[in-house]
Each structure stands twice: as structure tokens, then as C-alpha cells.
mmCIF file of C-alpha atoms in Angstrom:
data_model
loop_
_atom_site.group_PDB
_atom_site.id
_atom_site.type_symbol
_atom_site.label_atom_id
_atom_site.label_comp_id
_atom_site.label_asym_id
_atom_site.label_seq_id
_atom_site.Cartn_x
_atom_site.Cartn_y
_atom_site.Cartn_z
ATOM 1 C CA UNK A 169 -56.459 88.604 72.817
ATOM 2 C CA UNK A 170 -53.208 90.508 73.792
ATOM 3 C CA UNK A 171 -50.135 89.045 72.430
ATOM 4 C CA UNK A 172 -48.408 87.416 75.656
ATOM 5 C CA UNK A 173 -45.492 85.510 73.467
ATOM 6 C CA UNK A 174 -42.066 85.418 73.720
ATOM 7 C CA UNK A 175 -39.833 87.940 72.472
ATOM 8 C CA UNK A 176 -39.343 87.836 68.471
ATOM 9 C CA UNK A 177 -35.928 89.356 68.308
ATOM 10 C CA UNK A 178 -34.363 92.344 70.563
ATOM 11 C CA UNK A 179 -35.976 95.146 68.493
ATOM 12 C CA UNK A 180 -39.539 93.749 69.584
ATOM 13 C CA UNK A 181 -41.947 96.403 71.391
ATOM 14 C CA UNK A 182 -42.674 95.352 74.906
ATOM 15 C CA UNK A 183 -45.603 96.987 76.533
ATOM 16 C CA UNK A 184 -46.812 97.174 80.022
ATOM 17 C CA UNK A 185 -48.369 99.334 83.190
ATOM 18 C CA UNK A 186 -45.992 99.906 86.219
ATOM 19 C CA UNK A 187 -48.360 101.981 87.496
ATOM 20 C CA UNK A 188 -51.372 99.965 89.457
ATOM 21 C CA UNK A 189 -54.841 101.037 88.022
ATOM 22 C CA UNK A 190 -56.976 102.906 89.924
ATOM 23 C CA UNK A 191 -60.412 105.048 89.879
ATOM 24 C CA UNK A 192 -58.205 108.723 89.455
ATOM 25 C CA UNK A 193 -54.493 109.996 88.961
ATOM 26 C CA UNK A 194 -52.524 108.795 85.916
ATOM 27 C CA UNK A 195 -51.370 105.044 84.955
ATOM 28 C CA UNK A 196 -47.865 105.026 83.561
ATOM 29 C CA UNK A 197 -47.710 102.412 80.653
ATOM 30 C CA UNK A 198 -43.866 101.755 79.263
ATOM 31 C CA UNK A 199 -42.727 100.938 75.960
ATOM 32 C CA UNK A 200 -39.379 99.062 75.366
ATOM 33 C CA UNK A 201 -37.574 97.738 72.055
ATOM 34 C CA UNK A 202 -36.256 98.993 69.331
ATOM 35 C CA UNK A 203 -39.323 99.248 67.207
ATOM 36 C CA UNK A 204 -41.703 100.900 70.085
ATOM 37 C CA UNK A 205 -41.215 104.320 68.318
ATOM 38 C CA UNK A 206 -42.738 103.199 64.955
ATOM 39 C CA UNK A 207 -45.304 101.171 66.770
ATOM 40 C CA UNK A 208 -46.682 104.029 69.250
ATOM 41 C CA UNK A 209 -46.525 106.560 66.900
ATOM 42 C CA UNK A 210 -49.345 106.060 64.232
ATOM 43 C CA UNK A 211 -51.773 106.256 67.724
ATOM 44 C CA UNK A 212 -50.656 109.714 68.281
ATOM 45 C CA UNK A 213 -51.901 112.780 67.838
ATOM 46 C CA UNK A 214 -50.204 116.090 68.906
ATOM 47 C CA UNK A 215 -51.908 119.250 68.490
ATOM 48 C CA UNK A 216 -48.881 121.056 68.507
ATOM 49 C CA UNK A 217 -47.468 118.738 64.886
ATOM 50 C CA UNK A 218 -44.310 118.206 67.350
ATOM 51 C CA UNK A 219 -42.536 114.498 65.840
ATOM 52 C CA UNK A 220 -41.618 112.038 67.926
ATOM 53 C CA UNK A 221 -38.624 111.900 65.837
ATOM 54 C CA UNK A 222 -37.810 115.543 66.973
ATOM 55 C CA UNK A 223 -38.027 114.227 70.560
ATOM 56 C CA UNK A 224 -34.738 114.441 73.226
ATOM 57 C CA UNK A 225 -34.561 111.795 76.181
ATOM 58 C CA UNK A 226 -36.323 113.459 78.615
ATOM 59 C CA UNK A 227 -39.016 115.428 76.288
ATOM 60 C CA UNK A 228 -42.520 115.684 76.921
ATOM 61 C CA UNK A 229 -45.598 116.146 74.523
ATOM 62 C CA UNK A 230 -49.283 116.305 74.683
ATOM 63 C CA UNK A 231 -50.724 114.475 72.846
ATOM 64 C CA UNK A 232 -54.438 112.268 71.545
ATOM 65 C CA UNK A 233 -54.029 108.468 71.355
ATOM 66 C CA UNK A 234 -56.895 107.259 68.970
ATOM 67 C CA UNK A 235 -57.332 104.404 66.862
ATOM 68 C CA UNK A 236 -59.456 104.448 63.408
ATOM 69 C CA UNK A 237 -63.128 104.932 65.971
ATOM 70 C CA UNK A 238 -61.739 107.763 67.673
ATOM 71 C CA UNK A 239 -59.838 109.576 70.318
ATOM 72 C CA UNK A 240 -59.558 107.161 73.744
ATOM 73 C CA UNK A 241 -57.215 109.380 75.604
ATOM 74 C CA UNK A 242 -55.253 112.701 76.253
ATOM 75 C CA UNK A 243 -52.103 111.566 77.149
ATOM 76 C CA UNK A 244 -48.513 112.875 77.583
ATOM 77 C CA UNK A 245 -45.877 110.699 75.562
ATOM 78 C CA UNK A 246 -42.392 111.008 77.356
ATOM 79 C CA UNK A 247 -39.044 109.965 75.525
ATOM 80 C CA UNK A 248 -36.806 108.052 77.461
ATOM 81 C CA UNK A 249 -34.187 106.861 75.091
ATOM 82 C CA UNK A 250 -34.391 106.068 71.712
ATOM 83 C CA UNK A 251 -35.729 102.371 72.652
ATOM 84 C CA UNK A 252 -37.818 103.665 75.790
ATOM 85 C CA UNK A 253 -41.225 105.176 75.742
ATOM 86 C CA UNK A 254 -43.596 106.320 78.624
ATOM 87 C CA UNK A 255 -47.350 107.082 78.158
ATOM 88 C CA UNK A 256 -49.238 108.327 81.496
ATOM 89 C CA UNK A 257 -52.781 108.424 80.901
ATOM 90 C CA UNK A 258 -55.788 108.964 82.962
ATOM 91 C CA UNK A 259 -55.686 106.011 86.028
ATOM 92 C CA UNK A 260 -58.946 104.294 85.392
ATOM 93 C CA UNK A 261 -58.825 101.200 83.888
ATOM 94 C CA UNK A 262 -60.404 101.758 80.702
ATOM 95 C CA UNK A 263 -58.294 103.859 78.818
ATOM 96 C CA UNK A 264 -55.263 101.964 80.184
ATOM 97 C CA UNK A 265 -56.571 98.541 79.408
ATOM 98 C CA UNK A 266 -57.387 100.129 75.673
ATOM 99 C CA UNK A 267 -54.571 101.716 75.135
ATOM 100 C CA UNK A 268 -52.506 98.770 76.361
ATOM 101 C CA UNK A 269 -54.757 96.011 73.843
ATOM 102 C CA UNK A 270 -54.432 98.610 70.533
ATOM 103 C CA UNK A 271 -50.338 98.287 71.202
ATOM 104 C CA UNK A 272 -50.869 94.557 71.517
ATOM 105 C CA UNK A 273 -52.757 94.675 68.219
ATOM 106 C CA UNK A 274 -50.644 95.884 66.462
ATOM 107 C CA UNK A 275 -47.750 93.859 67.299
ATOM 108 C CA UNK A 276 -46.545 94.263 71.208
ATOM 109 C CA UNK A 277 -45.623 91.652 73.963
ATOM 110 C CA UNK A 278 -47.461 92.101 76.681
ATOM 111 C CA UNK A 279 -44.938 91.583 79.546
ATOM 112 C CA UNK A 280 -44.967 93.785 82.751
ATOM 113 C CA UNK A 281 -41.950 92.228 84.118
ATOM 114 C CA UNK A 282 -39.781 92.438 81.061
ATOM 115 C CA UNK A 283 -40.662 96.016 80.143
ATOM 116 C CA UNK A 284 -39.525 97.006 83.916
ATOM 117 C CA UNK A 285 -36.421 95.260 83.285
ATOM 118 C CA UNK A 286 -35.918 97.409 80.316
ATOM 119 C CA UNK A 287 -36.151 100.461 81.523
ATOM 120 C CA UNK A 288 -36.010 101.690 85.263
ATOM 121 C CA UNK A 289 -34.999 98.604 86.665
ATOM 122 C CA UNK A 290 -31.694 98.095 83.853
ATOM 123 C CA UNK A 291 -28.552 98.236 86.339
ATOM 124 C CA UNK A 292 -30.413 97.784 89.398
ATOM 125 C CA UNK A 293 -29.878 95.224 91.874
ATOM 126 C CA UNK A 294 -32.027 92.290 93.140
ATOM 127 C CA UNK A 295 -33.315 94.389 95.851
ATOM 128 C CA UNK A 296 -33.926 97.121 94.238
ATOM 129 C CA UNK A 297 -36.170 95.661 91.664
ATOM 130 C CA UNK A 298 -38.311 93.905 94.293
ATOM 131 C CA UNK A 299 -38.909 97.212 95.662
ATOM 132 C CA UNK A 300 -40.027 99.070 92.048
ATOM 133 C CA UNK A 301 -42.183 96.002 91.593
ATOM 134 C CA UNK A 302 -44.037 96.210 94.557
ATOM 135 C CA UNK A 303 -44.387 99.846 94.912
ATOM 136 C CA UNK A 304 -47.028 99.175 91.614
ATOM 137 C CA UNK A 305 -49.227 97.205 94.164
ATOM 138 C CA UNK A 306 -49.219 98.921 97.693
ATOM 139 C CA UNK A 307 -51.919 100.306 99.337
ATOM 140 C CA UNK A 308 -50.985 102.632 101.691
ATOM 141 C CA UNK A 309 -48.447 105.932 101.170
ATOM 142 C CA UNK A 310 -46.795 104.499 104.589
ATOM 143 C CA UNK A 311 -45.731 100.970 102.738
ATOM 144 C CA UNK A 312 -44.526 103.148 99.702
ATOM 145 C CA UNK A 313 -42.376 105.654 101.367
ATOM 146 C CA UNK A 314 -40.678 102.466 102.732
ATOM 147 C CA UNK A 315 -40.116 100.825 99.498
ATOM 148 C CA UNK A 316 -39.003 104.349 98.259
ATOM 149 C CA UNK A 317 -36.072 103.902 101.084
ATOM 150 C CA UNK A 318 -35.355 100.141 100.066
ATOM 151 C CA UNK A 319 -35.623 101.782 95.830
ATOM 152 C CA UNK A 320 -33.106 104.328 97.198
ATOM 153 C CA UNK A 321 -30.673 101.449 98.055
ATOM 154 C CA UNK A 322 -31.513 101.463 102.075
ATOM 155 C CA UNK A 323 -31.501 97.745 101.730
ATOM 156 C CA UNK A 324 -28.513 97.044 99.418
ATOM 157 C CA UNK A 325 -26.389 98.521 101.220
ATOM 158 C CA UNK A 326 -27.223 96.912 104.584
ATOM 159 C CA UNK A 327 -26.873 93.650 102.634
ATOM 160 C CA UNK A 328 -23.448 94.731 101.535
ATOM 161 C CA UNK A 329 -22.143 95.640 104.888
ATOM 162 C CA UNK A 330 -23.329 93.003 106.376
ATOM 163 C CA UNK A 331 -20.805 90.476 107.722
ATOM 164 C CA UNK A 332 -21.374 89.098 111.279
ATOM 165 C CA UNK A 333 -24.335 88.223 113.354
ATOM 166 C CA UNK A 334 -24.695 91.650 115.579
ATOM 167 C CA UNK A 335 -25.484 93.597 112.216
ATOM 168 C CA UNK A 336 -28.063 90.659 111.233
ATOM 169 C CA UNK A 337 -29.723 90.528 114.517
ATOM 170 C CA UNK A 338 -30.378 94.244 114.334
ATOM 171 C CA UNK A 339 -31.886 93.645 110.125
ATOM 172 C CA UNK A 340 -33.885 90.237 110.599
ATOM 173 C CA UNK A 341 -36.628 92.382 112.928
ATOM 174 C CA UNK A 342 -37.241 94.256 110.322
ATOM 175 C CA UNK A 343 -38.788 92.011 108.233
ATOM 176 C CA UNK A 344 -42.247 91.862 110.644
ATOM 177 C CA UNK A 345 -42.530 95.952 109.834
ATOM 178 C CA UNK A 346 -41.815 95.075 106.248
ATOM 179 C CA UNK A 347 -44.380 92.234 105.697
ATOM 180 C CA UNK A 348 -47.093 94.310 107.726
ATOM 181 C CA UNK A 349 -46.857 97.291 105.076
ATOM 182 C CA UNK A 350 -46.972 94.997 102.363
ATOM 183 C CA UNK A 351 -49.443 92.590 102.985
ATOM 184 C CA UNK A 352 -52.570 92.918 104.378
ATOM 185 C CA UNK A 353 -53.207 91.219 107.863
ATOM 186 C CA UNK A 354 -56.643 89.670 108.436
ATOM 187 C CA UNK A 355 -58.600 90.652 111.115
ATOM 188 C CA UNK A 356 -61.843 88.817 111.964
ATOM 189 C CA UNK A 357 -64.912 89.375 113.837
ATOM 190 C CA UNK A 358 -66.185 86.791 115.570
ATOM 191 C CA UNK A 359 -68.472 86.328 118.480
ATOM 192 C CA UNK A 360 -72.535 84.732 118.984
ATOM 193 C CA UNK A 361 -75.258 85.945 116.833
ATOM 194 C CA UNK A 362 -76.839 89.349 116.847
ATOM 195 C CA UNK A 363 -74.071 90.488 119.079
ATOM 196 C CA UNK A 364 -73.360 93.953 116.240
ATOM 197 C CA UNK A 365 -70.606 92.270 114.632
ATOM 198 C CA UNK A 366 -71.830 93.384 110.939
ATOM 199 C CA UNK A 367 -72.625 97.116 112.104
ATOM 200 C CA UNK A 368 -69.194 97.292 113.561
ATOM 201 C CA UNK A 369 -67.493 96.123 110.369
ATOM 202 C CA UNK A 370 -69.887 98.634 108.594
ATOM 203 C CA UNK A 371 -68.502 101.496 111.189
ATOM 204 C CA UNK A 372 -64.753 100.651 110.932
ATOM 205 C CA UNK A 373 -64.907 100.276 107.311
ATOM 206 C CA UNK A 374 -66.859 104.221 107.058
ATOM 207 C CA UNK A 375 -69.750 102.606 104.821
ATOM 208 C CA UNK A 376 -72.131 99.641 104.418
ATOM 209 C CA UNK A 377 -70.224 96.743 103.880
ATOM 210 C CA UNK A 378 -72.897 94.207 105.368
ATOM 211 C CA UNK A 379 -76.048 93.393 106.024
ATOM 212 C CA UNK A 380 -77.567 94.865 109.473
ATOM 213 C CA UNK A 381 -80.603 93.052 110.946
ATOM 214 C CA UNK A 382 -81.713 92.904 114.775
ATOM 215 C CA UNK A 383 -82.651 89.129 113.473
ATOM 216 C CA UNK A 384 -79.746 86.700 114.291
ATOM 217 C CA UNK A 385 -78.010 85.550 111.937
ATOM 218 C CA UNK A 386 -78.520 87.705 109.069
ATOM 219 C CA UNK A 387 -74.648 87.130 108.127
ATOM 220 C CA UNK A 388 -74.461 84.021 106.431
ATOM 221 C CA UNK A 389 -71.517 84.822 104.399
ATOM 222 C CA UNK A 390 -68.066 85.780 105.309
ATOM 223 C CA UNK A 391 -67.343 89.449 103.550
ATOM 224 C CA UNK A 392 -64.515 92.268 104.711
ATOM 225 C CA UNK A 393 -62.606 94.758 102.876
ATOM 226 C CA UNK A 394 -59.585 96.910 103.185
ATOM 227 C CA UNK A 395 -59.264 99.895 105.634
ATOM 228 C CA UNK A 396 -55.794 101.274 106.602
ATOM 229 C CA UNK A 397 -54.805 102.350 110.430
ATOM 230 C CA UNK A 398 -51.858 103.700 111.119
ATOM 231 C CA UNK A 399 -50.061 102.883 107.435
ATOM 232 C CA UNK A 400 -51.090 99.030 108.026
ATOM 233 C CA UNK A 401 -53.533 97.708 105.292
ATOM 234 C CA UNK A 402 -55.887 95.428 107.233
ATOM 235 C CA UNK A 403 -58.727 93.259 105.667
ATOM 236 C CA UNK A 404 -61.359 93.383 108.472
ATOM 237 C CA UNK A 405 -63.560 90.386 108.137
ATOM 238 C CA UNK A 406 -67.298 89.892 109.544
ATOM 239 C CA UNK A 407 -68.923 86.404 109.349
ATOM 240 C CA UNK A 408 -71.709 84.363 110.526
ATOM 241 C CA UNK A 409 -72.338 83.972 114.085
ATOM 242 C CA UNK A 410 -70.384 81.552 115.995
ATOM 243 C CA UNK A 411 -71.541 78.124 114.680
ATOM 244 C CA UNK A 412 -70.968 74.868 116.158
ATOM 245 C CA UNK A 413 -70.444 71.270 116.067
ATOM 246 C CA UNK A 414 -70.912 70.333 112.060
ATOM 247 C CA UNK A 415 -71.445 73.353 111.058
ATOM 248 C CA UNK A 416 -67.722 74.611 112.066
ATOM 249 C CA UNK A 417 -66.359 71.351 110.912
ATOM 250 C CA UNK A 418 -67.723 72.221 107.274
ATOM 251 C CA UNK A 419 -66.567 75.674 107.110
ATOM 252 C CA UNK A 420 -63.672 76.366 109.118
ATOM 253 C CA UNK A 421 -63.005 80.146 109.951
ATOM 254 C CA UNK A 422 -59.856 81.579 107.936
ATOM 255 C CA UNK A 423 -56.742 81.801 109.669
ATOM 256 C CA UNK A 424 -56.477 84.907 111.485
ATOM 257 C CA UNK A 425 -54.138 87.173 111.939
ATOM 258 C CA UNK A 426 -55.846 89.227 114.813
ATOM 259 C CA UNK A 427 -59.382 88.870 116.121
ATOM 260 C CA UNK A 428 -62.147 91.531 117.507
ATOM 261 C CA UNK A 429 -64.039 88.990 119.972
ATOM 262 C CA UNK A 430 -67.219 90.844 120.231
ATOM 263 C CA UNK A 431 -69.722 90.506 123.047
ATOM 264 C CA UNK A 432 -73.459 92.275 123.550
ATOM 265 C CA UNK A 433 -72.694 94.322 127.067
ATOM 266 C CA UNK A 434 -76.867 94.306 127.168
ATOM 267 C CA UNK A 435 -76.806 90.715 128.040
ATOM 268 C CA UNK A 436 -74.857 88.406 130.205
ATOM 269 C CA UNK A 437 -72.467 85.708 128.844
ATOM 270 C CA UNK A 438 -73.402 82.660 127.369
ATOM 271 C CA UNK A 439 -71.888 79.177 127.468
ATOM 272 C CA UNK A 440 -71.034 78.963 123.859
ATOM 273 C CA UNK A 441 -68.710 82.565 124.162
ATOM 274 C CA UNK A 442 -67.165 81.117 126.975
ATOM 275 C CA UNK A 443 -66.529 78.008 124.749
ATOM 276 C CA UNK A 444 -65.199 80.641 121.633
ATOM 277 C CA UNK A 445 -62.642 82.983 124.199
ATOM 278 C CA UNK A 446 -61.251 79.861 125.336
ATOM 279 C CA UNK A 447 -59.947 79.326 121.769
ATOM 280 C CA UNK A 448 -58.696 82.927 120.788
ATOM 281 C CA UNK A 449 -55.304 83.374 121.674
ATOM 282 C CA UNK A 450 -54.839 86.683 123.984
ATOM 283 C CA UNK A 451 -51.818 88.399 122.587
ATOM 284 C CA UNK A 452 -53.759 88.612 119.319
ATOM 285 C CA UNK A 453 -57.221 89.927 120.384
ATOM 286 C CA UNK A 454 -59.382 92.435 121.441
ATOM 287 C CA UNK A 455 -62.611 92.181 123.842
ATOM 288 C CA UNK A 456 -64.656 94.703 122.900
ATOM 289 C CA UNK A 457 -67.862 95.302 124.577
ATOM 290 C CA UNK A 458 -70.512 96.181 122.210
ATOM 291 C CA UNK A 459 -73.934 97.646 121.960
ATOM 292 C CA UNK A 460 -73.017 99.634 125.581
ATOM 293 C CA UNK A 461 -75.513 102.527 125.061
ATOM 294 C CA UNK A 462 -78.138 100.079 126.818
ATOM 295 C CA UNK A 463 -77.739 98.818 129.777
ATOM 296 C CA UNK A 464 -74.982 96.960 130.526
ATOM 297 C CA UNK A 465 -75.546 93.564 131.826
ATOM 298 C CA UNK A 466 -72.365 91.689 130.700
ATOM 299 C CA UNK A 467 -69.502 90.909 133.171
ATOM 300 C CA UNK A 468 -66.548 89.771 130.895
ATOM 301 C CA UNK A 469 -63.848 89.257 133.753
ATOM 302 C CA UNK A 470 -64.729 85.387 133.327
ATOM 303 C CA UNK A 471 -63.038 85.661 129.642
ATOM 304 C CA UNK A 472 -60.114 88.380 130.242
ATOM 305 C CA UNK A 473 -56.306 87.423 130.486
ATOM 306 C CA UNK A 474 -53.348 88.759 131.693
ATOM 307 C CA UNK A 475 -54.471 92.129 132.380
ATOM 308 C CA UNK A 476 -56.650 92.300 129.208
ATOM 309 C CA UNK A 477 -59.332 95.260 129.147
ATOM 310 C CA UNK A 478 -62.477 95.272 127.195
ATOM 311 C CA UNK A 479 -63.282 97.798 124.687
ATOM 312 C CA UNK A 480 -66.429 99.328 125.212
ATOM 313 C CA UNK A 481 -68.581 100.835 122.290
ATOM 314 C CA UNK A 482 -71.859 101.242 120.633
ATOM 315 C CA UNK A 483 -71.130 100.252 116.861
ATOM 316 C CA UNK A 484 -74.742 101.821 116.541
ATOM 317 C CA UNK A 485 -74.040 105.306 117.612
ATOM 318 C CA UNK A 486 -70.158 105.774 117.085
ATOM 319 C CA UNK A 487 -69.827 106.029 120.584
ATOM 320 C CA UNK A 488 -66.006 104.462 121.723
ATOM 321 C CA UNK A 489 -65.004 104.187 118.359
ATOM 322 C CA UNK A 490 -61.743 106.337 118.188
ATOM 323 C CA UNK A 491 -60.769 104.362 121.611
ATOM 324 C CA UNK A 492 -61.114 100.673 119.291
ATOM 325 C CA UNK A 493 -59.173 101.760 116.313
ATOM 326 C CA UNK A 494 -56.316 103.217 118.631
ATOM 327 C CA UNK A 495 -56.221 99.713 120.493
ATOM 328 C CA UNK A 496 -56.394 97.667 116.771
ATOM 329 C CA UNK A 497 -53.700 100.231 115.928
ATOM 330 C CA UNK A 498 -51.769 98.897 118.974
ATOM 331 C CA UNK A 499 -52.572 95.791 118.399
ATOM 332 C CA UNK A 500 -51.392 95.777 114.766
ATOM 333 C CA UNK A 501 -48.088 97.474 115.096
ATOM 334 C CA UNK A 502 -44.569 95.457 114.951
ATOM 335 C CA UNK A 503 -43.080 95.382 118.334
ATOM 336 C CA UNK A 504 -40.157 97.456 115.853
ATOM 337 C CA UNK A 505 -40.767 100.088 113.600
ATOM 338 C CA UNK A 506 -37.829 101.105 111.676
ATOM 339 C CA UNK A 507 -37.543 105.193 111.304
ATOM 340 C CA UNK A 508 -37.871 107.039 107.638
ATOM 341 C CA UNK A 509 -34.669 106.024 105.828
ATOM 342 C CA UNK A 510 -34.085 102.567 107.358
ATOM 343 C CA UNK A 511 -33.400 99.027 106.044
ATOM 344 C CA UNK A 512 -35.843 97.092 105.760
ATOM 345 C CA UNK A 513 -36.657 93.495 104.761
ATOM 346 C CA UNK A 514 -39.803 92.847 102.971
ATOM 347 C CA UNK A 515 -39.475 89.565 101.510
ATOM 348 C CA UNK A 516 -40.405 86.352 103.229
ATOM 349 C CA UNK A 517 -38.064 84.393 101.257
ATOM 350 C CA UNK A 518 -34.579 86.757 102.054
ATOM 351 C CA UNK A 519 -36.071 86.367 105.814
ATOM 352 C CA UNK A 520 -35.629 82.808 105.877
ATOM 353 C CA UNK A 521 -32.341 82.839 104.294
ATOM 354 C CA UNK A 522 -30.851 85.457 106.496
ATOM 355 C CA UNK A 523 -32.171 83.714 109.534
ATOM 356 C CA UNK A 524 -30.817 80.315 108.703
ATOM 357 C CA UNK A 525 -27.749 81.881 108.234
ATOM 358 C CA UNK A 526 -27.435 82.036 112.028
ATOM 359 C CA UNK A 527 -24.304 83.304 113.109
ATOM 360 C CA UNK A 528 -21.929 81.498 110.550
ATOM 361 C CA UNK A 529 -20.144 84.707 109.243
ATOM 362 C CA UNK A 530 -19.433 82.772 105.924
ATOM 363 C CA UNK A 531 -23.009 82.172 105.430
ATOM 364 C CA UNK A 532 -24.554 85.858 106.266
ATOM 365 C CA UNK A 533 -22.057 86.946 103.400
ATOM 366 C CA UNK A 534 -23.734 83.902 100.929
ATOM 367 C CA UNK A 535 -27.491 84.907 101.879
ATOM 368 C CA UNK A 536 -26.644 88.562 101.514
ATOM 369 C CA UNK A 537 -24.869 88.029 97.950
ATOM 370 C CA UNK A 538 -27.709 85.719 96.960
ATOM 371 C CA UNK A 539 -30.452 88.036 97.495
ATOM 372 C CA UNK A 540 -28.612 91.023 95.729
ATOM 373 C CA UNK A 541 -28.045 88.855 92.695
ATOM 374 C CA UNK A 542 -31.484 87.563 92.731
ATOM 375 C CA UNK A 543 -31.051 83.934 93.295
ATOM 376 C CA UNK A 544 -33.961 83.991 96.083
ATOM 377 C CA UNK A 545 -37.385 85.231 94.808
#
């Protein structure tokens, strides 16, 4: 069991990853405290016989960590400082997780949070931190060249020069770019049974996600995953069929951020989609016209609003595809998109408090000051 308690004293090695794991690339483990030399060192092996001790800040070495079964990783060992240590090894999980429990063994606190606090994130402001921390997480090169900016201080210093309500009107917008880069929106596919709505998740997602059958109702699950368009990590969700009366009472569809409404364009309308459109809000929708290498028998103007146009495809063949994911990638984007370089808010909790702020000069100044010192998470 990795040792999780609290610090001993302040020469204590803390140990975690700021890097997120992942199936290739490196992970970047840190080592803090004044005794993380001594305790990294009998796990190293450098085939060149360079000491850590003979280390500058800065210095790089190649090097084996092993424990008494063996080697479990080339890695290279970089000297911070004296008190700061950086191991990148290979990105998969497994030599990470090992090479993170063997430091625990021998006497580390596990504590991702405190070891960033230690090292990159010492001076840094409120903002700033938030930024490092979530750059670990992000799934999309879009969201991290954002956070990069905010890292950079794009943020702070908005939040410094901010002192009357012109300057926050312009900032608060940015928070609905911020939040879509960070996390993922839920889109769901909905519509009757048999209508394609598992071999168009399969399609958007590039591989077989679900279950295909021309039997209705072979979905009797809800399952999605994650694809990105346009930056914007979405988690595009297929379920059952449209169910009614007890059924939907028992398991409620998740709340969605956007919805593909799909219809069978071989077939005409039914009652029950009728029922379903009626309950899907239009500015957060697509129609989209499946399955329209057949014939096409359905007339959807009974279900369009406000100018609304149907997407028409064949999940089946491809066909229409490129024209869905540019209208989800309308769909998707924040009325504002701040250019490279920009301020931008990310966290729901400074959104609030720079919103309630209103246009109270006094108060901008207090939710500004609060989120650079860190008093709102």
C-alpha cells in the first residue's frame, strides 16, 4: 500500500506524477524534500558511474531504475535543486505506477498536489497553479495550448488589471471557451429503434464502439467514448431506443449537453419521434437524416424549427459524414473563441465570483484578489 500520510518533518521525500499516464511518450514523476536524493538513489543505475552527488541543477543522466528483481525502467534522472528530483520514464502505466510504489516503499508520501507545490508551482500564483494542474489531465493539444497561455500568466494579469465592469464584461465570456476545452460536453444519440444510432456512434468514434444489429433494440445499454472535433473533447453517447412510459421513468436519459436526434430517411415518421423532437430543445440539436442511401421516404419538416436543416447521411457507407461533424463542430463551438495568447477563465467557481461581482468596482477588485490568492477553488 503506498504511504499516503502526512508529512513527517520538512526533509520528508514527496513523490508524485505531473505527467497524466498514457499508452506512449514519457511520464514525469517529481521528487521533493530534503531526503529525496538518498531515497532515489539506491534505485539507480547509470552506465556511465556519473553520482548523483556530482549532479548541477539542471543536469541530466541516463540511467536503470531497478529494485533487488531487476531492471523496471530506462529512465533519465534530472536535478532540479538539491531538494528537487525529476524522473521521466516511459508513459505507460506500469513502469510509472512501479516506480512510483518502490519510492513509497521505501519511505515516500505519496502526494501529487504537494510535490507540485514544491517544485514548479513554488512562487506561482493561484491561477497559475490551476493551470499546471490541469494541463496533467487534458485531452486535447487545443485545451493545453490554452492553459499554456493562462501558465504563462495570460490570466493573472487580466485579474490584476482588472478594475471596472467594461474589462469584466469582455473576461466573463471567456469562461464558456474555457470550460468547453476542459471538460468534456456530452452529446447523445437518441431517436426510435433500429433507426442506425449505434453504427453512427461506431462511425464518428473511427471504430466499433457498439453493437450493430438490423434487430431493434440491440442497444440495451448506454456506452460512448471520447472523440475530439475541432479542439473540443466530446463524449458521444449511444443508448437504447427511445423507451416510454415506465421504462423512461426508471432510467432517465443523462443530461445532455447537445443531442444528434436521429431519424431512418427509409421510412416515414412515427408518432412516438414526433413525441421525442417535441422535447429536444432546438438550439442544442441536430436532425440528421440517416440510413439515406435507400430510398428516402421520411419528410422531417413536421419536426424542424426555426430554420433548422436536417443532416443527411448513411452511417453505413460514410456517405455525409464530413458534412455532420462540421455541423457538431458548429454546434459545439462557444459563440466566443478567444485568439492564441488570450485570457481565459476556466474555472466554474472564479466564474461565479466574477459575475456576482456585477458592476460594483470594489467587488471586481475582491473576486479578482481572491482568486489570485487562492481563496476560491
Amino acid at each position: 500500500m503506498k504511504n499516503t500520510a502526512p508529512l513527517r518533518s520538512d526533509d520528508t521525500a514527496v513523490v508524485g506524477r505531473v505527467s497524466a499516464l498514457g499508452a506512449g511518450g514519457i511520464c514525469i514523476l517529481h521528487i521533493a524534500g530534503g531526503q529525496s536524493q538518498s531515497l532515489i538513489e539506491p534505485f539507480l543505475e547509470t552506465p556511465s558511474g556519473r553520482k548523483l552527488k556530482e549532479l548541477k541543477d539542471g543536469d541530466i543522466v541516463y540511467s536503470l531504475f531497478r529494485d533487488s528483481a531487476g531492471v523496471i525502467d530506462e529512465v533519465l534522472v534530472v536535478r532540479r535543486r538539491a531538494d528537487f528530483w525529476e524522473i521521466n520514464c516511459h508513459g505507460g502505466a506500469a513502469a510509472a505506477c512501479a516506480i512510483e510504489d518502490r519510492l513509497a516503499a521505501a519511505g515516500a508520501v505519496v502526494d501529487r498536489e504537494r510535490v507540485l507545490d514544491a517544485g514548479e508551482l513554488a512562487g506561482m500564483d493561484a491561477v497559475k497553479r490551476a493551470a499546471c494542474r490541469e494541463l496533467a489531465s487534458v485531452k486535447t493539444e487545443r485545451a493545453a495550448r490554452m492553459l499554456a497561455d493562462q501558465l504563462g500568466g495570460a490570466l493573472s494579469q487580466a485579474l490584476n488589471q482588472l478594475a471596472d465592469a467594461p474589462r469584466l464584461k469582455a473576461l466573463l465570456p471567456t469562461f464558456h471557451y474555457g470550460r468547453a476545452l476542459i471538460e468534456p460536453r456530452l452529446v447523445q444519440i437518441v431517436g426510435a429503434p433500429n433507426v442506425g444510432k449505434s453504427t453512427l456512434l461506431n462511425r464518428i468514434l473511427g471504430y466499433d464502439r457498439a453493437i450493430t444489429s438490423p434487430e431493434p433494440g440491440t442497444t440495451v445499454d448506454r456506452i460512448g467514448d471520447l472523440r475530439e472535433i475541432d479542439g473540443y473533447p466530446l463524449l458521444f453517447s449511444d443508448s437504447a431506443g427511445a423507451a416510454s412510459g415506465r421504462e423512461k421513468d426508471e432510467n432517465p436519459p443523462p443530461a445532455s449537453d447537445f443531442v444528434l436526434f436521429v431519424l431512418d430517411a427509409s421510412r416515414r415518421l412515427e408518432e412516438g419521434e414526433l413525441g421525442l423532437a417535441g422535447g429536444l430543445p432546438h438550439d442544442s440539436r441536430l436532425v440528421v437524416m440517416n440510413k439515406c442511401d435507400l430510398p428516402v421516404e421520411c419528410d422531417p419538416e413536421e419536426i424542424l424549427e426555426n430554420g433548422e436543416s436536417p443532416v443527411r447521411i448513411s452511417a453505413l457507407t460514410g456517405s455525409g459524414m464530413d458534412d455532420l461533424l462540421e455541423a457538431v463542430r458548429a454546434l459545439v463551438s462557444p459563440a466566443i473563441v478567444p485568439g492564441p495568447g488570450s485570457a481565459v477563465v476556466f474555472r466554474e467557481s472564479w466564474y461565479r465570483a466574477l459575475r456576482e461581482a456585477g458592476d460594483d468596482e470594489r467587488k471586481i477588485r475582491e473576486a479578482a484578489e481572491r482568486i489570485l490568492e487562492g481563496n476560491l477553488k
